[in-house]
JSON list of C-alpha atoms in Angstrom, two decimals:
[
{"chain": "A", "resi": 1, "resn": "UNK", "atom": "CA", "xyz": [46.02, -87.80, -51.94]},
{"chain": "A", "resi": 2, "resn": "UNK", "atom": "CA", "xyz": [43.19, -90.21, -52.70]},
{"chain": "A", "resi": 3, "resn": "UNK", "atom": "CA", "xyz": [40.66, -90.66, -49.89]},
{"chain": "A", "resi": 4, "resn": "UNK", "atom": "CA", "xyz": [40.74, -94.45, -50.03]},
{"chain": "A", "resi": 5, "resn": "UNK", "atom": "CA", "xyz": [43.66, -96.19, -51.72]},
{"chain": "A", "resi": 6, "resn": "UNK", "atom": "CA", "xyz": [43.83, -99.79, -52.76]},
{"chain": "A", "resi": 7, "resn": "UNK", "atom": "CA", "xyz": [46.14, -101.88, -54.89]},
{"chain": "A", "resi": 8, "resn": "UNK", "atom": "CA", "xyz": [44.07, -102.44, -58.03]},
{"chain": "A", "resi": 9, "resn": "UNK", "atom": "CA", "xyz": [45.62, -105.87, -58.73]},
{"chain": "A", "resi": 10, "resn": "UNK", "atom": "CA", "xyz": [44.70, -108.13, -60.35]},
{"chain": "A", "resi": 11, "resn": "UNK", "atom": "CA", "xyz": [45.58, -110.73, -57.78]},
{"chain": "A", "resi": 12, "resn": "UNK", "atom": "CA", "xyz": [45.71, -114.15, -59.44]},
{"chain": "A", "resi": 13, "resn": "UNK", "atom": "CA", "xyz": [45.40, -116.77, -56.73]},
{"chain": "A", "resi": 14, "resn": "UNK", "atom": "CA", "xyz": [44.95, -120.56, -56.92]},
{"chain": "A", "resi": 15, "resn": "UNK", "atom": "CA", "xyz": [41.82, -122.04, -55.44]},
{"chain": "A", "resi": 16, "resn": "UNK", "atom": "CA", "xyz": [42.28, -122.90, -51.77]},
{"chain": "A", "resi": 17, "resn": "UNK", "atom": "CA", "xyz": [44.96, -120.29, -51.16]},
{"chain": "A", "resi": 18, "resn": "UNK", "atom": "CA", "xyz": [44.83, -117.46, -48.65]},
{"chain": "A", "resi": 19, "resn": "UNK", "atom": "CA", "xyz": [44.87, -113.92, -49.98]},
{"chain": "A", "resi": 20, "resn": "UNK", "atom": "CA", "xyz": [45.11, -110.57, -48.20]},
{"chain": "A", "resi": 21, "resn": "UNK", "atom": "CA", "xyz": [44.13, -107.09, -49.34]},
{"chain": "A", "resi": 22, "resn": "UNK", "atom": "CA", "xyz": [44.95, -103.79, -47.72]},
{"chain": "A", "resi": 23, "resn": "UNK", "atom": "CA", "xyz": [43.72, -100.29, -48.03]},
{"chain": "A", "resi": 24, "resn": "UNK", "atom": "CA", "xyz": [44.54, -96.94, -46.49]},
{"chain": "A", "resi": 25, "resn": "UNK", "atom": "CA", "xyz": [42.25, -94.00, -45.94]},
{"chain": "A", "resi": 26, "resn": "UNK", "atom": "CA", "xyz": [43.17, -90.36, -45.58]},
{"chain": "A", "resi": 27, "resn": "UNK", "atom": "CA", "xyz": [40.31, -88.87, -43.57]},
{"chain": "A", "resi": 28, "resn": "UNK", "atom": "CA", "xyz": [40.96, -89.37, -39.85]},
{"chain": "A", "resi": 29, "resn": "UNK", "atom": "CA", "xyz": [37.35, -88.37, -39.17]},
{"chain": "A", "resi": 30, "resn": "UNK", "atom": "CA", "xyz": [36.15, -91.62, -40.76]},
{"chain": "A", "resi": 31, "resn": "UNK", "atom": "CA", "xyz": [34.01, -93.54, -38.32]},
{"chain": "A", "resi": 32, "resn": "UNK", "atom": "CA", "xyz": [32.74, -96.62, -40.12]},
{"chain": "A", "resi": 33, "resn": "UNK", "atom": "CA", "xyz": [34.60, -99.08, -42.30]},
{"chain": "A", "resi": 34, "resn": "UNK", "atom": "CA", "xyz": [33.47, -101.79, -44.64]},
{"chain": "A", "resi": 35, "resn": "UNK", "atom": "CA", "xyz": [34.49, -104.23, -47.30]},
{"chain": "A", "resi": 36, "resn": "UNK", "atom": "CA", "xyz": [32.12, -104.48, -50.24]},
{"chain": "A", "resi": 37, "resn": "UNK", "atom": "CA", "xyz": [32.31, -106.89, -53.11]},
{"chain": "A", "resi": 38, "resn": "UNK", "atom": "CA", "xyz": [31.41, -105.96, -56.69]},
{"chain": "A", "resi": 39, "resn": "UNK", "atom": "CA", "xyz": [30.99, -108.42, -59.51]},
{"chain": "A", "resi": 40, "resn": "UNK", "atom": "CA", "xyz": [31.46, -107.23, -63.07]},
{"chain": "A", "resi": 41, "resn": "UNK", "atom": "CA", "xyz": [28.79, -104.66, -64.02]},
{"chain": "A", "resi": 42, "resn": "UNK", "atom": "CA", "xyz": [26.82, -105.36, -60.85]},
{"chain": "A", "resi": 43, "resn": "UNK", "atom": "CA", "xyz": [26.01, -103.35, -57.75]},
{"chain": "A", "resi": 44, "resn": "UNK", "atom": "CA", "xyz": [28.30, -103.29, -54.71]},
{"chain": "A", "resi": 45, "resn": "UNK", "atom": "CA", "xyz": [27.27, -105.72, -52.00]},
{"chain": "A", "resi": 46, "resn": "UNK", "atom": "CA", "xyz": [28.33, -105.54, -48.37]},
{"chain": "A", "resi": 47, "resn": "UNK", "atom": "CA", "xyz": [30.79, -108.27, -47.48]},
{"chain": "A", "resi": 48, "resn": "UNK", "atom": "CA", "xyz": [31.45, -107.21, -43.92]},
{"chain": "A", "resi": 49, "resn": "UNK", "atom": "CA", "xyz": [31.76, -104.26, -41.61]},
{"chain": "A", "resi": 50, "resn": "UNK", "atom": "CA", "xyz": [35.17, -103.73, -40.01]},
{"chain": "A", "resi": 51, "resn": "UNK", "atom": "CA", "xyz": [35.49, -103.12, -36.30]},
{"chain": "A", "resi": 52, "resn": "UNK", "atom": "CA", "xyz": [38.43, -101.82, -34.31]},
{"chain": "A", "resi": 53, "resn": "UNK", "atom": "CA", "xyz": [38.80, -105.14, -32.51]},
{"chain": "A", "resi": 54, "resn": "UNK", "atom": "CA", "xyz": [38.90, -107.02, -35.79]},
{"chain": "A", "resi": 55, "resn": "UNK", "atom": "CA", "xyz": [36.18, -109.39, -36.87]},
{"chain": "A", "resi": 56, "resn": "UNK", "atom": "CA", "xyz": [35.71, -112.64, -38.66]},
{"chain": "A", "resi": 57, "resn": "UNK", "atom": "CA", "xyz": [32.90, -114.02, -40.78]},
{"chain": "A", "resi": 58, "resn": "UNK", "atom": "CA", "xyz": [33.55, -117.55, -41.93]},
{"chain": "A", "resi": 59, "resn": "UNK", "atom": "CA", "xyz": [36.56, -117.51, -44.25]},
{"chain": "A", "resi": 60, "resn": "UNK", "atom": "CA", "xyz": [36.82, -113.72, -44.12]},
{"chain": "A", "resi": 61, "resn": "UNK", "atom": "CA", "xyz": [38.71, -111.71, -41.50]},
{"chain": "A", "resi": 62, "resn": "UNK", "atom": "CA", "xyz": [38.86, -107.93, -41.40]},
{"chain": "A", "resi": 63, "resn": "UNK", "atom": "CA", "xyz": [41.18, -105.74, -39.37]},
{"chain": "A", "resi": 64, "resn": "UNK", "atom": "CA", "xyz": [41.26, -102.02, -38.72]},
{"chain": "A", "resi": 65, "resn": "UNK", "atom": "CA", "xyz": [44.21, -99.96, -37.52]},
{"chain": "A", "resi": 66, "resn": "UNK", "atom": "CA", "xyz": [42.93, -96.47, -36.77]},
{"chain": "A", "resi": 67, "resn": "UNK", "atom": "CA", "xyz": [46.36, -95.12, -35.84]},
{"chain": "A", "resi": 68, "resn": "UNK", "atom": "CA", "xyz": [47.77, -96.07, -39.23]},
{"chain": "A", "resi": 69, "resn": "UNK", "atom": "CA", "xyz": [44.45, -95.50, -41.05]},
{"chain": "A", "resi": 70, "resn": "UNK", "atom": "CA", "xyz": [44.75, -98.95, -42.53]},
{"chain": "A", "resi": 71, "resn": "UNK", "atom": "CA", "xyz": [42.16, -101.67, -43.21]},
{"chain": "A", "resi": 72, "resn": "UNK", "atom": "CA", "xyz": [42.78, -105.24, -44.24]},
{"chain": "A", "resi": 73, "resn": "UNK", "atom": "CA", "xyz": [40.81, -108.21, -45.51]},
{"chain": "A", "resi": 74, "resn": "UNK", "atom": "CA", "xyz": [41.99, -111.81, -45.37]},
{"chain": "A", "resi": 75, "resn": "UNK", "atom": "CA", "xyz": [40.28, -114.54, -47.35]},
{"chain": "A", "resi": 76, "resn": "UNK", "atom": "CA", "xyz": [41.13, -118.12, -46.38]},
{"chain": "A", "resi": 77, "resn": "UNK", "atom": "CA", "xyz": [40.52, -121.24, -48.47]},
{"chain": "A", "resi": 78, "resn": "UNK", "atom": "CA", "xyz": [39.57, -119.14, -51.49]},
{"chain": "A", "resi": 79, "resn": "UNK", "atom": "CA", "xyz": [36.81, -120.40, -53.79]},
{"chain": "A", "resi": 80, "resn": "UNK", "atom": "CA", "xyz": [36.25, -119.77, -57.48]},
{"chain": "A", "resi": 81, "resn": "UNK", "atom": "CA", "xyz": [33.16, -117.78, -56.47]},
{"chain": "A", "resi": 82, "resn": "UNK", "atom": "CA", "xyz": [35.37, -115.33, -54.56]},
{"chain": "A", "resi": 83, "resn": "UNK", "atom": "CA", "xyz": [36.53, -113.90, -57.89]},
{"chain": "A", "resi": 84, "resn": "UNK", "atom": "CA", "xyz": [35.33, -110.29, -57.84]},
{"chain": "A", "resi": 85, "resn": "UNK", "atom": "CA", "xyz": [36.47, -106.75, -57.12]},
{"chain": "A", "resi": 86, "resn": "UNK", "atom": "CA", "xyz": [36.81, -105.99, -53.42]},
{"chain": "A", "resi": 87, "resn": "UNK", "atom": "CA", "xyz": [36.00, -102.43, -52.45]},
{"chain": "A", "resi": 88, "resn": "UNK", "atom": "CA", "xyz": [37.35, -100.77, -49.33]},
{"chain": "A", "resi": 89, "resn": "UNK", "atom": "CA", "xyz": [34.76, -98.31, -48.06]},
{"chain": "A", "resi": 90, "resn": "UNK", "atom": "CA", "xyz": [34.74, -95.68, -45.30]},
{"chain": "A", "resi": 91, "resn": "UNK", "atom": "CA", "xyz": [32.09, -93.39, -43.92]},
{"chain": "A", "resi": 92, "resn": "UNK", "atom": "CA", "xyz": [32.51, -90.26, -41.85]},
{"chain": "A", "resi": 93, "resn": "UNK", "atom": "CA", "xyz": [29.22, -90.35, -40.06]},
{"chain": "A", "resi": 94, "resn": "UNK", "atom": "CA", "xyz": [25.80, -88.82, -40.02]},
{"chain": "A", "resi": 95, "resn": "UNK", "atom": "CA", "xyz": [24.22, -88.51, -43.42]},
{"chain": "A", "resi": 96, "resn": "UNK", "atom": "CA", "xyz": [27.50, -88.71, -45.28]},
{"chain": "A", "resi": 97, "resn": "UNK", "atom": "CA", "xyz": [27.61, -91.16, -48.11]},
{"chain": "A", "resi": 98, "resn": "UNK", "atom": "CA", "xyz": [30.06, -93.97, -48.42]},
{"chain": "A", "resi": 99, "resn": "UNK", "atom": "CA", "xyz": [33.54, -93.23, -49.78]},
{"chain": "A", "resi": 100, "resn": "UNK", "atom": "CA", "xyz": [34.77, -96.05, -51.96]},
{"chain": "A", "resi": 101, "resn": "UNK", "atom": "CA", "xyz": [38.21, -97.11, -53.01]},
{"chain": "A", "resi": 102, "resn": "UNK", "atom": "CA", "xyz": [38.69, -98.09, -56.60]},
{"chain": "A", "resi": 103, "resn": "UNK", "atom": "CA", "xyz": [38.82, -101.74, -55.65]},
{"chain": "A", "resi": 104, "resn": "UNK", "atom": "CA", "xyz": [41.16, -104.70, -55.81]},
{"chain": "A", "resi": 105, "resn": "UNK", "atom": "CA", "xyz": [40.45, -107.22, -58.54]},
{"chain": "A", "resi": 106, "resn": "UNK", "atom": "CA", "xyz": [40.76, -110.84, -57.41]},
{"chain": "A", "resi": 107, "resn": "UNK", "atom": "CA", "xyz": [40.84, -113.80, -59.76]},
{"chain": "A", "resi": 108, "resn": "UNK", "atom": "CA", "xyz": [40.71, -117.29, -58.26]},
{"chain": "A", "resi": 109, "resn": "UNK", "atom": "CA", "xyz": [42.14, -119.87, -60.60]},
{"chain": "A", "resi": 110, "resn": "UNK", "atom": "CA", "xyz": [41.15, -123.54, -60.58]},
{"chain": "B", "resi": 1, "resn": "UNK", "atom": "CA", "xyz": [14.47, -110.92, -49.29]},
{"chain": "B", "resi": 2, "resn": "UNK", "atom": "CA", "xyz": [13.50, -107.27, -49.86]},
{"chain": "B", "resi": 3, "resn": "UNK", "atom": "CA", "xyz": [15.59, -105.45, -52.41]},
{"chain": "B", "resi": 4, "resn": "UNK", "atom": "CA", "xyz": [16.09, -102.07, -53.99]},
{"chain": "B", "resi": 5, "resn": "UNK", "atom": "CA", "xyz": [14.82, -101.91, -57.55]},
{"chain": "B", "resi": 6, "resn": "UNK", "atom": "CA", "xyz": [15.76, -99.45, -60.28]},
{"chain": "B", "resi": 7, "resn": "UNK", "atom": "CA", "xyz": [14.29, -98.59, -63.66]},
{"chain": "B", "resi": 8, "resn": "UNK", "atom": "CA", "xyz": [15.21, -98.49, -66.42]},
{"chain": "B", "resi": 9, "resn": "UNK", "atom": "CA", "xyz": [18.19, -100.84, -66.46]},
{"chain": "B", "resi": 10, "resn": "UNK", "atom": "CA", "xyz": [19.64, -98.95, -69.42]},
{"chain": "B", "resi": 11, "resn": "UNK", "atom": "CA", "xyz": [18.83, -95.44, -70.64]},
{"chain": "B", "resi": 12, "resn": "UNK", "atom": "CA", "xyz": [20.22, -93.90, -73.79]},
{"chain": "B", "resi": 13, "resn": "UNK", "atom": "CA", "xyz": [19.75, -90.19, -74.23]},
{"chain": "B", "resi": 14, "resn": "UNK", "atom": "CA", "xyz": [21.09, -87.34, -76.33]},
{"chain": "B", "resi": 15, "resn": "UNK", "atom": "CA", "xyz": [23.25, -84.62, -74.87]},
{"chain": "B", "resi": 16, "resn": "UNK", "atom": "CA", "xyz": [21.15, -81.80, -73.49]},
{"chain": "B", "resi": 17, "resn": "UNK", "atom": "CA", "xyz": [18.12, -83.94, -72.77]},
{"chain": "B", "resi": 18, "resn": "UNK", "atom": "CA", "xyz": [16.59, -84.43, -69.35]},
{"chain": "B", "resi": 19, "resn": "UNK", "atom": "CA", "xyz": [16.54, -87.88, -67.80]},
{"chain": "B", "resi": 20, "resn": "UNK", "atom": "CA", "xyz": [14.81, -89.27, -64.74]},
{"chain": "B", "resi": 21, "resn": "UNK", "atom": "CA", "xyz": [16.16, -92.36, -63.09]},
{"chain": "B", "resi": 22, "resn": "UNK", "atom": "CA", "xyz": [13.80, -94.21, -60.80]},
{"chain": "B", "resi": 23, "resn": "UNK", "atom": "CA", "xyz": [14.34, -96.26, -57.69]},
{"chain": "B", "resi": 24, "resn": "UNK", "atom": "CA", "xyz": [12.10, -98.09, -55.28]},
{"chain": "B", "resi": 25, "resn": "UNK", "atom": "CA", "xyz": [13.93, -98.36, -51.95]},
{"chain": "B", "resi": 26, "resn": "UNK", "atom": "CA", "xyz": [13.29, -101.13, -49.44]},
{"chain": "B", "resi": 27, "resn": "UNK", "atom": "CA", "xyz": [9.91, -100.37, -47.87]},
{"chain": "B", "resi": 28, "resn": "UNK", "atom": "CA", "xyz": [10.86, -99.79, -44.22]},
{"chain": "B", "resi": 29, "resn": "UNK", "atom": "CA", "xyz": [14.02, -97.84, -45.02]},
{"chain": "B", "resi": 30, "resn": "UNK", "atom": "CA", "xyz": [14.18, -94.14, -44.24]},
{"chain": "B", "resi": 31, "resn": "UNK", "atom": "CA", "xyz": [17.49, -93.03, -45.80]},
{"chain": "B", "resi": 32, "resn": "UNK", "atom": "CA", "xyz": [18.06, -92.95, -49.52]},
{"chain": "B", "resi": 33, "resn": "UNK", "atom": "CA", "xyz": [21.16, -92.38, -51.59]},
{"chain": "B", "resi": 34, "resn": "UNK", "atom": "CA", "xyz": [22.36, -92.00, -55.15]},
{"chain": "B", "resi": 35, "resn": "UNK", "atom": "CA", "xyz": [25.82, -93.00, -56.31]},
{"chain": "B", "resi": 36, "resn": "UNK", "atom": "CA", "xyz": [27.40, -93.13, -59.72]},
{"chain": "B", "resi": 37, "resn": "UNK", "atom": "CA", "xyz": [30.19, -95.19, -61.22]},
{"chain": "B", "resi": 38, "resn": "UNK", "atom": "CA", "xyz": [31.84, -94.11, -64.44]},
{"chain": "B", "resi": 39, "resn": "UNK", "atom": "CA", "xyz": [33.13, -97.14, -66.36]},
{"chain": "B", "resi": 40, "resn": "UNK", "atom": "CA", "xyz": [36.43, -98.28, -64.92]},
{"chain": "B", "resi": 41, "resn": "UNK", "atom": "CA", "xyz": [36.26, -95.79, -62.05]},
{"chain": "B", "resi": 42, "resn": "UNK", "atom": "CA", "xyz": [35.28, -95.95, -58.41]},
{"chain": "B", "resi": 43, "resn": "UNK", "atom": "CA", "xyz": [31.77, -95.64, -57.02]},
{"chain": "B", "resi": 44, "resn": "UNK", "atom": "CA", "xyz": [31.11, -92.00, -56.08]},
{"chain": "B", "resi": 45, "resn": "UNK", "atom": "CA", "xyz": [28.55, -90.60, -53.65]},
{"chain": "B", "resi": 46, "resn": "UNK", "atom": "CA", "xyz": [26.12, -88.07, -55.10]},
{"chain": "B", "resi": 47, "resn": "UNK", "atom": "CA", "xyz": [23.45, -87.33, -52.50]},
{"chain": "B", "resi": 48, "resn": "UNK", "atom": "CA", "xyz": [21.67, -88.59, -49.40]},
{"chain": "B", "resi": 49, "resn": "UNK", "atom": "CA", "xyz": [18.00, -87.93, -48.66]},
{"chain": "B", "resi": 50, "resn": "UNK", "atom": "CA", "xyz": [15.95, -88.20, -45.50]},
{"chain": "B", "resi": 51, "resn": "UNK", "atom": "CA", "xyz": [12.56, -86.93, -44.43]},
{"chain": "B", "resi": 52, "resn": "UNK", "atom": "CA", "xyz": [11.89, -85.46, -47.86]},
{"chain": "B", "resi": 53, "resn": "UNK", "atom": "CA", "xyz": [14.98, -83.35, -48.02]},
{"chain": "B", "resi": 54, "resn": "UNK", "atom": "CA", "xyz": [18.60, -83.59, -49.01]},
{"chain": "B", "resi": 55, "resn": "UNK", "atom": "CA", "xyz": [20.82, -84.43, -46.05]},
{"chain": "B", "resi": 56, "resn": "UNK", "atom": "CA", "xyz": [24.20, -84.31, -47.74]},
{"chain": "B", "resi": 57, "resn": "UNK", "atom": "CA", "xyz": [25.50, -83.91, -51.27]},
{"chain": "B", "resi": 58, "resn": "UNK", "atom": "CA", "xyz": [28.87, -84.15, -52.95]},
{"chain": "B", "resi": 59, "resn": "UNK", "atom": "CA", "xyz": [30.51, -81.62, -55.25]},
{"chain": "B", "resi": 60, "resn": "UNK", "atom": "CA", "xyz": [29.38, -83.75, -58.19]},
{"chain": "B", "resi": 61, "resn": "UNK", "atom": "CA", "xyz": [25.73, -83.04, -57.32]},
{"chain": "B", "resi": 62, "resn": "UNK", "atom": "CA", "xyz": [25.47, -79.61, -58.92]},
{"chain": "B", "resi": 63, "resn": "UNK", "atom": "CA", "xyz": [22.44, -77.64, -60.11]},
{"chain": "B", "resi": 64, "resn": "UNK", "atom": "CA", "xyz": [21.93, -80.06, -63.00]},
{"chain": "B", "resi": 65, "resn": "UNK", "atom": "CA", "xyz": [20.90, -82.76, -60.54]},
{"chain": "B", "resi": 66, "resn": "UNK", "atom": "CA", "xyz": [17.82, -83.01, -58.37]},
{"chain": "B", "resi": 67, "resn": "UNK", "atom": "CA", "xyz": [16.18, -85.71, -56.29]},
{"chain": "B", "resi": 68, "resn": "UNK", "atom": "CA", "xyz": [12.61, -86.25, -55.30]},
{"chain": "B", "resi": 69, "resn": "UNK", "atom": "CA", "xyz": [10.41, -88.68, -53.47]},
{"chain": "B", "resi": 70, "resn": "UNK", "atom": "CA", "xyz": [7.19, -88.06, -55.40]},
{"chain": "B", "resi": 71, "resn": "UNK", "atom": "CA", "xyz": [5.16, -90.69, -53.54]},
{"chain": "B", "resi": 72, "resn": "UNK", "atom": "CA", "xyz": [5.57, -93.20, -50.75]},
{"chain": "B", "resi": 73, "resn": "UNK", "atom": "CA", "xyz": [7.61, -95.63, -52.74]},
{"chain": "B", "resi": 74, "resn": "UNK", "atom": "CA", "xyz": [9.64, -94.00, -55.52]},
{"chain": "B", "resi": 75, "resn": "UNK", "atom": "CA", "xyz": [12.88, -92.05, -55.21]},
{"chain": "B", "resi": 76, "resn": "UNK", "atom": "CA", "xyz": [14.07, -90.31, -58.37]},
{"chain": "B", "resi": 77, "resn": "UNK", "atom": "CA", "xyz": [17.22, -88.68, -59.68]},
{"chain": "B", "resi": 78, "resn": "UNK", "atom": "CA", "xyz": [16.76, -86.08, -62.40]},
{"chain": "B", "resi": 79, "resn": "UNK", "atom": "CA", "xyz": [19.53, -84.77, -64.59]},
{"chain": "B", "resi": 80, "resn": "UNK", "atom": "CA", "xyz": [18.27, -81.61, -66.28]},
{"chain": "B", "resi": 81, "resn": "UNK", "atom": "CA", "xyz": [20.56, -81.27, -69.26]},
{"chain": "B", "resi": 82, "resn": "UNK", "atom": "CA", "xyz": [22.75, -84.30, -69.74]},
{"chain": "B", "resi": 83, "resn": "UNK", "atom": "CA", "xyz": [26.39, -84.06, -70.75]},
{"chain": "B", "resi": 84, "resn": "UNK", "atom": "CA", "xyz": [28.60, -86.73, -72.28]},
{"chain": "B", "resi": 85, "resn": "UNK", "atom": "CA", "xyz": [30.44, -87.03, -68.98]},
{"chain": "B", "resi": 86, "resn": "UNK", "atom": "CA", "xyz": [27.20, -88.00, -67.22]},
{"chain": "B", "resi": 87, "resn": "UNK", "atom": "CA", "xyz": [27.47, -91.41, -68.88]},
{"chain": "B", "resi": 88, "resn": "UNK", "atom": "CA", "xyz": [27.83, -93.83, -65.99]},
{"chain": "B", "resi": 89, "resn": "UNK", "atom": "CA", "xyz": [26.10, -96.48, -63.93]},
{"chain": "B", "resi": 90, "resn": "UNK", "atom": "CA", "xyz": [23.82, -94.85, -61.37]},
{"chain": "B", "resi": 91, "resn": "UNK", "atom": "CA", "xyz": [23.11, -96.81, -58.21]},
{"chain": "B", "resi": 92, "resn": "UNK", "atom": "CA", "xyz": [20.35, -96.09, -55.75]},
{"chain": "B", "resi": 93, "resn": "UNK", "atom": "CA", "xyz": [20.77, -97.30, -52.16]},
{"chain": "B", "resi": 94, "resn": "UNK", "atom": "CA", "xyz": [18.68, -97.27, -49.01]},
{"chain": "B", "resi": 95, "resn": "UNK", "atom": "CA", "xyz": [19.21, -97.96, -45.33]},
{"chain": "B", "resi": 96, "resn": "UNK", "atom": "CA", "xyz": [17.12, -98.18, -42.17]},
{"chain": "B", "resi": 97, "resn": "UNK", "atom": "CA", "xyz": [19.26, -95.69, -40.32]},
{"chain": "B", "resi": 98, "resn": "UNK", "atom": "CA", "xyz": [22.28, -93.50, -40.96]},
{"chain": "B", "resi": 99, "resn": "UNK", "atom": "CA", "xyz": [24.85, -94.79, -38.50]},
{"chain": "B", "resi": 100, "resn": "UNK", "atom": "CA", "xyz": [27.63, -97.11, -39.55]},
{"chain": "B", "resi": 101, "resn": "UNK", "atom": "CA", "xyz": [25.82, -100.17, -38.25]},
{"chain": "B", "resi": 102, "resn": "UNK", "atom": "CA", "xyz": [23.12, -99.73, -40.86]},
{"chain": "B", "resi": 103, "resn": "UNK", "atom": "CA", "xyz": [23.92, -101.41, -44.13]},
{"chain": "B", "resi": 104, "resn": "UNK", "atom": "CA", "xyz": [23.26, -99.52, -47.33]},
{"chain": "B", "resi": 105, "resn": "UNK", "atom": "CA", "xyz": [21.56, -101.84, -49.79]},
{"chain": "B", "resi": 106, "resn": "UNK", "atom": "CA", "xyz": [22.25, -101.06, -53.42]},
{"chain": "B", "resi": 107, "resn": "UNK", "atom": "CA", "xyz": [19.94, -101.48, -56.37]},
{"chain": "B", "resi": 108, "resn": "UNK", "atom": "CA", "xyz": [21.14, -103.12, -59.60]},
{"chain": "B", "resi": 109, "resn": "UNK", "atom": "CA", "xyz": [21.81, -99.76, -61.20]},
{"chain": "B", "resi": 110, "resn": "UNK", "atom": "CA", "xyz": [20.76, -97.85, -64.29]},
{"chain": "B", "resi": 111, "resn": "UNK", "atom": "CA", "xyz": [23.32, -97.59, -67.05]},
{"chain": "B", "resi": 112, "resn": "UNK", "atom": "CA", "xyz": [23.04, -94.11, -68.54]},
{"chain": "B", "resi": 113, "resn": "UNK", "atom": "CA", "xyz": [24.57, -93.53, -71.94]},
{"chain": "B", "resi": 114, "resn": "UNK", "atom": "CA", "xyz": [24.67, -89.96, -73.22]},
{"chain": "B", "resi": 115, "resn": "UNK", "atom": "CA", "xyz": [25.36, -89.61, -76.95]}
]
């Protein structure tokens, strides 16, 4: 079983729409959770951390369900600039590196 | 805004050759990482480094790989004898601390092509 699983997409979404991504993780010892964004041939960039209580940052809302080992990201009022690959990322703790999912490819269409 | 830098941006080498990839982490950061991403695949953790020693490494980071902080600013990844399957984008990252609240900032990457 893959450590972090995501639907690879692509998700083709019209500008202004709301889109949701999910991911599941297999390691119950994971302690920290993130969504990163990666543009084509670029480095991953942190979009937001994900907290158990859920958190929002502008148009972006992230949720975590530890019992189901499930993380979600909601993007409202999508912009053309939101087109990218969204990476679900978990971390066990300590000096462990980040464990990435393969990413979900989002294309916002005008 | 401070950023992680990496050189070179693209390195082409022949199989069996040694390569050194260089990174300059953000100046007040204490934790350093290397990741790789094979084309079309996910980003994979290689190694973390703190206080001049390896903190954690993945199964990918075998004896062919080594890391070093030769001076106060550079952080290097050496691959002793490159294989075709080492072709990938290599990302360096750094963070202030190691807990989940500390963001890992990624450099722009070095694209390694082994021929």
